[in-house]
XYZ file of C-alpha atoms in Angstrom:
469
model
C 0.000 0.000 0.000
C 1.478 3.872 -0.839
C 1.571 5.315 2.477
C 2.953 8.892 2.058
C 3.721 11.537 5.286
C 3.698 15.436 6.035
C 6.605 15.602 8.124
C 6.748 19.678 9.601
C 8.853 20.717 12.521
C 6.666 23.190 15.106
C 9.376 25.869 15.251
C 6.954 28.338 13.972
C 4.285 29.431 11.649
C 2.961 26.450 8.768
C 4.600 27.812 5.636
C 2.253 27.898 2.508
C 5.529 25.352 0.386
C 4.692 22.704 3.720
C 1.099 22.961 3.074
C 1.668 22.542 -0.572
C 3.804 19.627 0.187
C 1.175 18.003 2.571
C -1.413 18.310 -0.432
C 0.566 16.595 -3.054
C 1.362 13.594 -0.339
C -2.421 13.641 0.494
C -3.740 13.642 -3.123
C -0.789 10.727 -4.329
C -1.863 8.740 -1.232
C -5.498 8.953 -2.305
C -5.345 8.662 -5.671
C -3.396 5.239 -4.972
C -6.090 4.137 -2.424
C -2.867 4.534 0.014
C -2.363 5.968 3.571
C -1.556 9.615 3.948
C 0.198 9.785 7.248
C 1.759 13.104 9.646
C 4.631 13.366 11.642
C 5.405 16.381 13.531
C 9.718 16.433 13.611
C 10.019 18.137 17.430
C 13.291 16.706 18.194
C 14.877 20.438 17.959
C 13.721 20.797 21.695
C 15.003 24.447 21.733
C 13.241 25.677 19.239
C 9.871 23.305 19.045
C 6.876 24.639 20.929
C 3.606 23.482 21.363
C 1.874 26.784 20.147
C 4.070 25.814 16.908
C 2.823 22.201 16.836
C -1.232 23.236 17.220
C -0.903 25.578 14.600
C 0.087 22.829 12.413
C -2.496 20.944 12.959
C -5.493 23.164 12.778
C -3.766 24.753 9.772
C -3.903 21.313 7.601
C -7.379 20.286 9.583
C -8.537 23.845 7.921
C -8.141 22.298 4.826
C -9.268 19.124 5.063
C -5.394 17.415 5.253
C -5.564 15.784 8.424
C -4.367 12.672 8.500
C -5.206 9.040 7.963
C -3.900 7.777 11.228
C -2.726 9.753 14.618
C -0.053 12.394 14.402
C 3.170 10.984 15.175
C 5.937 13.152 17.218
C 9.208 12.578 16.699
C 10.530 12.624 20.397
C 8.697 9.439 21.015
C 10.637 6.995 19.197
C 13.783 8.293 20.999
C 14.598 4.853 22.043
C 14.212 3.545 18.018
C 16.732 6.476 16.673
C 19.444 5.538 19.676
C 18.942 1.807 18.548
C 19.405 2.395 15.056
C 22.764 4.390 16.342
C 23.937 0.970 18.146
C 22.840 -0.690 14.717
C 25.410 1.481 12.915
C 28.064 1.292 15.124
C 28.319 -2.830 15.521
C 27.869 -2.852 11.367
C 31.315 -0.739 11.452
C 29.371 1.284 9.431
C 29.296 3.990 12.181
C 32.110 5.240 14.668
C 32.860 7.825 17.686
C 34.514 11.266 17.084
C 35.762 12.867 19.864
C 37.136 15.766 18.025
C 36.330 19.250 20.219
C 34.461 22.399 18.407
C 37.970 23.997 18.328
C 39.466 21.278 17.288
C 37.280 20.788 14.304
C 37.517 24.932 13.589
C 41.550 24.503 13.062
C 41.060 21.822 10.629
C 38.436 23.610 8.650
C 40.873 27.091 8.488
C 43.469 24.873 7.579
C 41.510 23.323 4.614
C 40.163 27.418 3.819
C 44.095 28.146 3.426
C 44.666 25.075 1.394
C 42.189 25.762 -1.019
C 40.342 22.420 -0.311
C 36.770 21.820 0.155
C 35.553 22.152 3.913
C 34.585 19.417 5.408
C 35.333 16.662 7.695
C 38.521 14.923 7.274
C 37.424 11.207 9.046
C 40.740 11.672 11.033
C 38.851 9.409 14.144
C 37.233 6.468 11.743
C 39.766 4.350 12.604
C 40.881 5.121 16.482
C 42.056 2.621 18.257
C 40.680 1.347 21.796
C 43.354 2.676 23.579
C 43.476 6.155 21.812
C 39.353 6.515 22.855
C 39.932 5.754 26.653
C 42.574 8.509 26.280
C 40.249 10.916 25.183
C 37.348 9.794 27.538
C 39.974 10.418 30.198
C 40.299 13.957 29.202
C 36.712 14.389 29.921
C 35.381 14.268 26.400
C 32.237 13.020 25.013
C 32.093 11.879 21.578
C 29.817 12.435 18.902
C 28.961 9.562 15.960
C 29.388 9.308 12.734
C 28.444 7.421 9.786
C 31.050 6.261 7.460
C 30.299 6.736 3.859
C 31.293 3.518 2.391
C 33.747 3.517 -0.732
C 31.860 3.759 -3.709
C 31.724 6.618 -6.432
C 28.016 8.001 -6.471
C 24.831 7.471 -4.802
C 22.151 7.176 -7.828
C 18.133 7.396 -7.739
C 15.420 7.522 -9.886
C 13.568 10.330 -8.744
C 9.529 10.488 -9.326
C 9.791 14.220 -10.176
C 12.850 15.202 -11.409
C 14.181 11.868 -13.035
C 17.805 9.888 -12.604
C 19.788 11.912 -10.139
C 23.410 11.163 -9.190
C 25.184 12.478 -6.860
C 28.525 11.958 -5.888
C 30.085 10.925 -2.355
C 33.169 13.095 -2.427
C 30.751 15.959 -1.804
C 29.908 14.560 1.108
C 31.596 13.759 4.581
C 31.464 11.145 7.410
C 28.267 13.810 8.977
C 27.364 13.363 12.610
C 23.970 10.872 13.443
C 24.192 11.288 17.346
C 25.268 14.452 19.028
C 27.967 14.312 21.813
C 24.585 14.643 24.155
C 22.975 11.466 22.661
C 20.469 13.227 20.612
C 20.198 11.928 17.376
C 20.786 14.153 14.235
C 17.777 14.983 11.372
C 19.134 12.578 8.881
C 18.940 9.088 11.298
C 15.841 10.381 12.521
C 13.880 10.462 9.171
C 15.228 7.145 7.690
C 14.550 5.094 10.927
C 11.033 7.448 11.252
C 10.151 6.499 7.596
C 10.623 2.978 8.225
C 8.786 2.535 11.015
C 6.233 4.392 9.640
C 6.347 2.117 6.524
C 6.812 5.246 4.101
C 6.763 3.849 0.921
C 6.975 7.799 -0.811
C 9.086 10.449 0.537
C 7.531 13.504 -1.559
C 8.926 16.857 -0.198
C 10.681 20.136 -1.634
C 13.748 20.169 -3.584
C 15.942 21.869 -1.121
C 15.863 18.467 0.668
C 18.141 16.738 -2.236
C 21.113 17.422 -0.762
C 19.709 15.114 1.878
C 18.413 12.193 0.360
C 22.114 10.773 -0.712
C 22.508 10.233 3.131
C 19.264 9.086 3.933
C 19.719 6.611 0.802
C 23.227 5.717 2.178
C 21.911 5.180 6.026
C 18.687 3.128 4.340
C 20.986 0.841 3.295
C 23.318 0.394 5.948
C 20.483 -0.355 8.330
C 19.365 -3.138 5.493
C 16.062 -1.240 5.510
C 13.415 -0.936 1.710
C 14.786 2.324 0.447
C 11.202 4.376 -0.148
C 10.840 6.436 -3.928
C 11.441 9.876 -3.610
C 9.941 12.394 -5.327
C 11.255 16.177 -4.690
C 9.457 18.882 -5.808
C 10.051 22.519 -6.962
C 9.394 25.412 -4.273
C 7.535 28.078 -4.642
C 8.395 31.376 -5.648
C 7.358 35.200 -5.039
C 6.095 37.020 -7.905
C 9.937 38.811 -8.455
C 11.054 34.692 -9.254
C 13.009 34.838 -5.339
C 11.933 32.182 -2.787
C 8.672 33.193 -1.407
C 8.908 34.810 1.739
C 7.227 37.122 3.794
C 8.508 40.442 1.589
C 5.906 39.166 -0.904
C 2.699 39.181 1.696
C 1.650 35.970 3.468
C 3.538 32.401 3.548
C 1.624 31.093 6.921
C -1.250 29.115 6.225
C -3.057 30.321 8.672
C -2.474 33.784 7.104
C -4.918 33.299 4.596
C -7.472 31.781 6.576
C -7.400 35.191 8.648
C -7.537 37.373 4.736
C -10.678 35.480 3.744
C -9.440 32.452 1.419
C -11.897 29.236 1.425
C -10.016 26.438 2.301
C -11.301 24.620 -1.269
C -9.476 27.441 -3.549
C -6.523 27.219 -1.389
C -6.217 23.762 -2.221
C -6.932 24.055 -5.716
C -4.643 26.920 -6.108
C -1.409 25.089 -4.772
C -2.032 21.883 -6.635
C -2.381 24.397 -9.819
C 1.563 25.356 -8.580
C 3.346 22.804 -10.365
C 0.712 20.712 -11.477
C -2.190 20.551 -14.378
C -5.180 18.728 -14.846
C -4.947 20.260 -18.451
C -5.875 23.282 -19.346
C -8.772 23.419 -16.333
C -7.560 26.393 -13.815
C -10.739 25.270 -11.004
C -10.848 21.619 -10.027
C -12.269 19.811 -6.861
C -10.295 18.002 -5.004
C -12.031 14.583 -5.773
C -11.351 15.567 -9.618
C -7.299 16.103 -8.925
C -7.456 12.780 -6.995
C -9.086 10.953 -10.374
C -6.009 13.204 -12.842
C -2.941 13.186 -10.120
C 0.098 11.555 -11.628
C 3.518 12.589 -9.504
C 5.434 11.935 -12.455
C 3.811 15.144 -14.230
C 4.472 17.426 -11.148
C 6.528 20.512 -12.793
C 10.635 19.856 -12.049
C 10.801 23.844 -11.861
C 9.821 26.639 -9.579
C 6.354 28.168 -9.729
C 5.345 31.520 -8.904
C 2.981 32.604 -6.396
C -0.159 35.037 -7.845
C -2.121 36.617 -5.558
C -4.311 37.885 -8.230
C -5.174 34.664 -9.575
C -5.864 33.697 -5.882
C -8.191 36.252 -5.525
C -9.715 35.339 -8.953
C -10.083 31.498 -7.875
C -11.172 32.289 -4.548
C -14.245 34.887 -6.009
C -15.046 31.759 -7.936
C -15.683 29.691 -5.219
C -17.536 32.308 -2.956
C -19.788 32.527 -6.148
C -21.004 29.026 -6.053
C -20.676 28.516 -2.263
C -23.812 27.691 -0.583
C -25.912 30.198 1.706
C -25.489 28.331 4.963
C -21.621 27.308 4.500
C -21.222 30.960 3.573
C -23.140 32.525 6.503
C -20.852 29.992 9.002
C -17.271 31.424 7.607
C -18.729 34.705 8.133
C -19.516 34.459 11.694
C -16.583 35.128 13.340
C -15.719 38.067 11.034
C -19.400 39.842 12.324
C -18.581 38.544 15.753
C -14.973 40.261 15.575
C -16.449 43.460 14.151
C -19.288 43.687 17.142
C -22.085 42.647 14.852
C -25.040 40.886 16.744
C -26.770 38.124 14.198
C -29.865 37.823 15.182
C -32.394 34.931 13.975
C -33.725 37.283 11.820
C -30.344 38.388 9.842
C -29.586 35.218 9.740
C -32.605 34.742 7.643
C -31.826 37.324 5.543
C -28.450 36.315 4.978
C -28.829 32.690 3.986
C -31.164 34.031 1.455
C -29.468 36.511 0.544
C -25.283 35.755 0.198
C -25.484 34.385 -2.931
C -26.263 38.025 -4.547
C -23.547 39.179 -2.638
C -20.702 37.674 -3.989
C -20.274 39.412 -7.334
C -17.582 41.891 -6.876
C -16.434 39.898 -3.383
C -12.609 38.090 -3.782
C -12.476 37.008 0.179
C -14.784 37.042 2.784
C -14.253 40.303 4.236
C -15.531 41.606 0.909
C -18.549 39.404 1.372
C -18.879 40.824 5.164
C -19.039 44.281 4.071
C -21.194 43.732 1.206
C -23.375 42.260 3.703
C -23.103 44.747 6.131
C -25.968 47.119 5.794
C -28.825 43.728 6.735
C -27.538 44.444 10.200
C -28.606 48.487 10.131
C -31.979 49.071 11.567
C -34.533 51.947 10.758
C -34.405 54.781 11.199
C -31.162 54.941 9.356
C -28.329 57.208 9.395
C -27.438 58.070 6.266
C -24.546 59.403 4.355
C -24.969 62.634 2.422
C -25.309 60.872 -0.905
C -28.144 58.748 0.489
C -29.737 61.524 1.980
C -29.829 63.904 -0.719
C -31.347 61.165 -2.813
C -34.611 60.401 -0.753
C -34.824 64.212 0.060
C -36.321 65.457 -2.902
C -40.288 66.147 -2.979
C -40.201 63.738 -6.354
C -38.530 60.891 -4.598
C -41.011 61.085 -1.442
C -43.720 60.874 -3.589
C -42.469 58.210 -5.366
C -41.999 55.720 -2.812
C -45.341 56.640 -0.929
C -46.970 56.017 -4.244
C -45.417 52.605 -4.554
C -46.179 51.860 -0.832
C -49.769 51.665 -2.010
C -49.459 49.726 -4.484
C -47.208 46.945 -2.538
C -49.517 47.284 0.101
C -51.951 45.464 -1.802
C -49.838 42.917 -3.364
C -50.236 39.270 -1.814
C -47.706 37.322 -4.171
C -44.191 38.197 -2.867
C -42.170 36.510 -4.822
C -39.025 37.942 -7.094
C -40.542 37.542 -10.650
C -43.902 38.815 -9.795
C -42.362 41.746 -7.623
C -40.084 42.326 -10.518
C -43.338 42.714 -13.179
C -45.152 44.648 -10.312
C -42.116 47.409 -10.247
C -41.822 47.369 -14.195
C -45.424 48.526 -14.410
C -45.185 51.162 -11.801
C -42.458 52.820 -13.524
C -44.224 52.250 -16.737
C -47.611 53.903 -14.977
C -45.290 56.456 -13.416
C -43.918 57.701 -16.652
C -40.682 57.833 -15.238
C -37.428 55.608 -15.652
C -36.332 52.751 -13.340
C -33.515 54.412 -11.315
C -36.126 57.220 -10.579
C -37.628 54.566 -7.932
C -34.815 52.079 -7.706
C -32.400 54.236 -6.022
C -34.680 55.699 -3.205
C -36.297 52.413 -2.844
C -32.703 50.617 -1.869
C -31.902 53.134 0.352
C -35.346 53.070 1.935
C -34.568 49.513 2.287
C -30.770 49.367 3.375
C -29.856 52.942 4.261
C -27.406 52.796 1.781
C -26.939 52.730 -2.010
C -24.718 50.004 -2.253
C -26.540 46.575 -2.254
C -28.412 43.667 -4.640
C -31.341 44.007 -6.839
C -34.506 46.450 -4.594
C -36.954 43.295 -6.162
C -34.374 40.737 -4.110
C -34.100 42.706 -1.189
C -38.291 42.994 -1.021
C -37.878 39.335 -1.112
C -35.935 39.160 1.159
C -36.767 41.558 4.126
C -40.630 40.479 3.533
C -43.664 42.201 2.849
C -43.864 43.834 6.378
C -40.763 44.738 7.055
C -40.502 46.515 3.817
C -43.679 48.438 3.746
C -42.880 49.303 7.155
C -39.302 50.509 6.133
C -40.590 52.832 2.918
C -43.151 54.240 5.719
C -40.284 55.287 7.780
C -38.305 56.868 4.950
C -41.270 58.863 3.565
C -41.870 60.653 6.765
């Protein structure tokens, strides 16, 4: 079974490239009928917090990427890394430094002045039993390391970008267990991975320089080497890693500006993949097209304007009710009471609402003026428009005949104002304007036939009274 993992590290915010990451391991796993697993990597104890770690979680809950089983922490299979360690180090293919920081800081200015690449030199592979009682006399602790093994290149076949090969010279005997027993990021993941049964390691490309020692360690410890599939970050607009100098990277950022979780999702998978030429998908309908193989091998760039453009999609064909519970806590944060009866107006009423709205604040405001009562306070604008002895008359003349209408509904309302202005002699926006405001106490809102719909035959007869006192 493909069992793929989200493994993030809660030493602060959930960057939107994790979060892209997480989908493309949750859509692979499901369009495989796999597992799509999470680990949370805390063993940096001095920087992991638990603020860190929650955000995490309700950051990929928000969109729907929780996952399949319980969320593994890292710090819990201590025992399993330091065992892996002892694995290493009977296999000979591990062994104790007990080189000291300054030590180690000579050796490196000495290779600067040589002109040679900086690394370790393995001058402790091959101490001898009476040369590490010497140094544990002195008082040191050692650190270990894994010995690369002779051989030219380590070579895979990655999903995303194809063959890569990468040679061992580049790399140096690097350190698996600190000198305080804590085990290094590299052991970690491979014995994490295992245990975990990770059959795909899909993460960004910045992790390549990683994967010839994870490959290296998979094999020393006689474990299945998993695929691996690396693939492009994401850029700013300017082509430069995104970061926050182009506006938001925290997931949880975009929750806060108004995003829906489904154009979120449908906007990252559109970063570096394409279900042909479609730019709005469901997530069911990437599932059914996902191939890992035709994930982009370069870069994308991140748009805000074509996330706004997505994301006014969505709120267009959003339901009332799902709508009306997003905005809640915007109204509650702005001191808006919602009563029974706005919420009846609003889950009739949202769906007008979203033409010219790209996030929900947009929609809030829109939607702002159902929560004004009458009498209103109006703006100048407004007021100059109802003042006039023409627009008074008009709306007390159209209170009578609404008064005696009985069928309330849109398309009779609508031929019941077409004939009053047609009876009036006088054009449409003669009684549309003074009727909205009469209505809303402001010019700004949907069609004056769907707000009579909506606020009801008494409550707008009542409101026109008001305004033509």
């Amino acid at each position: 079974m493909v069992r793929t993992r989200i493994a993030p590290s809660p030493t602060g915010m959930l960057h939107i490239g994790t979060v892209r990451t997480a989908l493309f391991n949750y859509v692979f796993a499901k369009a495989n009928n796999g597992k799509y697993l999470g680990r949370i990597e805390d063993t940096d104890r001095e920087r992991s917090t638990a603020e860190a770690e929650q955000v995490i979680v309700d950051g990929l809950a928000w969109l729907g990427l929780t996952p399949d089983e319980s969320w593994v922490k890292q710090t819990h299979n201590i025992e399993d890394h330091k065992n892996a360690v002892q694995v290493l180090l009977e296999k000979g293919c591990a062994y104790e430094c007990f080189m000291s920081p300054e030590e180690l800081e000579v050796m490196r200015e000495e290779q600067r002045a040589q002109g040679k690449k900086i690394g370790y030199d393995g001058r402790h592979r091959n101490l001898t039993a009476e040369q590490k009682q010497s140094f544990i006399n002195e008082g040191r602790k050692p650190v270990i390391r894994f010995k690369l093994p002779d051989e030219d290149k380590v070579v895979w076949q990655d999903v995303v970008q194809s063959e890569i090969s990468y040679p061992i010279n580049e790399l140096d005997d690097f350190i698996i267990m600190r000198a305080d027993g804590t085990p290094t990021y590299n052991l970690v993941v491979v014995v994490d991975d295992h245990t975990m049964e990770i059959t795909h390691v899909i993460r960004g490309d910045d992790h390549i320089n990683n994967t010839p020692k994870q490959i290296l360690m998979y094999q020393a410890l006689g474990y299945s080497v998993p695929e691996f599939a690396h693939i492009p970050l994401i850029h700013g607009p300017d082509g430069k890693k995104l970061s926050k100098r182009h506006g938001a990277v925290s997931v949880l950022d975009y929750k806060e500006m108004g995003y829906l979780p489904e154009a979120l999702n449908n906007y990252l998978m559109r970063l570096g993949w394409s279900m042909g030429d479609s730019e709005k998908f469901s997530m069911d309908e990437a599932i059914a097209n996902f191939k890992l193989k035709n994930v982009n091998k370069g870069a994308s760039n991140f748009d805000f304007n074509k996330l706004d453009w997505l994301n006014a999609q969505y709120l267009k064909e959003a339901d009332n009710v799902y709508l009306l519970d997003l905005l809640r806590p915007i109204f509650k944060a702005q001191g808006k009471e919602l009563t029974a009866t706005i919420e009846g107006y609003l889950t009739q009423s949202l769906g007008e609402l979203t033409a010219r709205a790209k996030k929900l604040p947009d929609l809030a405001e829109a939607a702002s003026f159902y929560f004004n009562e009458p009498p209103f306070t109006l703006d100048e604008k407004s007021a100059q428009a109802v003042a006039t002895a023409e627009a008074k008359n008009t709306l007390t003349a159209l209170h009578s005949v609404l008064a005696a209408e009985n069928n309330w509904s849109h398309d009779h309302l609508s031929d019941v104002l077409n004939r009053f202005v047609t009876d009036q002699g006088i054009k449409f926006k003669d009684v549309g304007m003074p009727l909205r405001i009469a209505l809303t106490g402001t010019t700004n809102s949907p069609s004056v036939t769907h707000l009579l719909e909506v606020l009801g035959k008494d409550e707008s007869l009542k409101r026109m009274a008001i305004m033509t006192q």
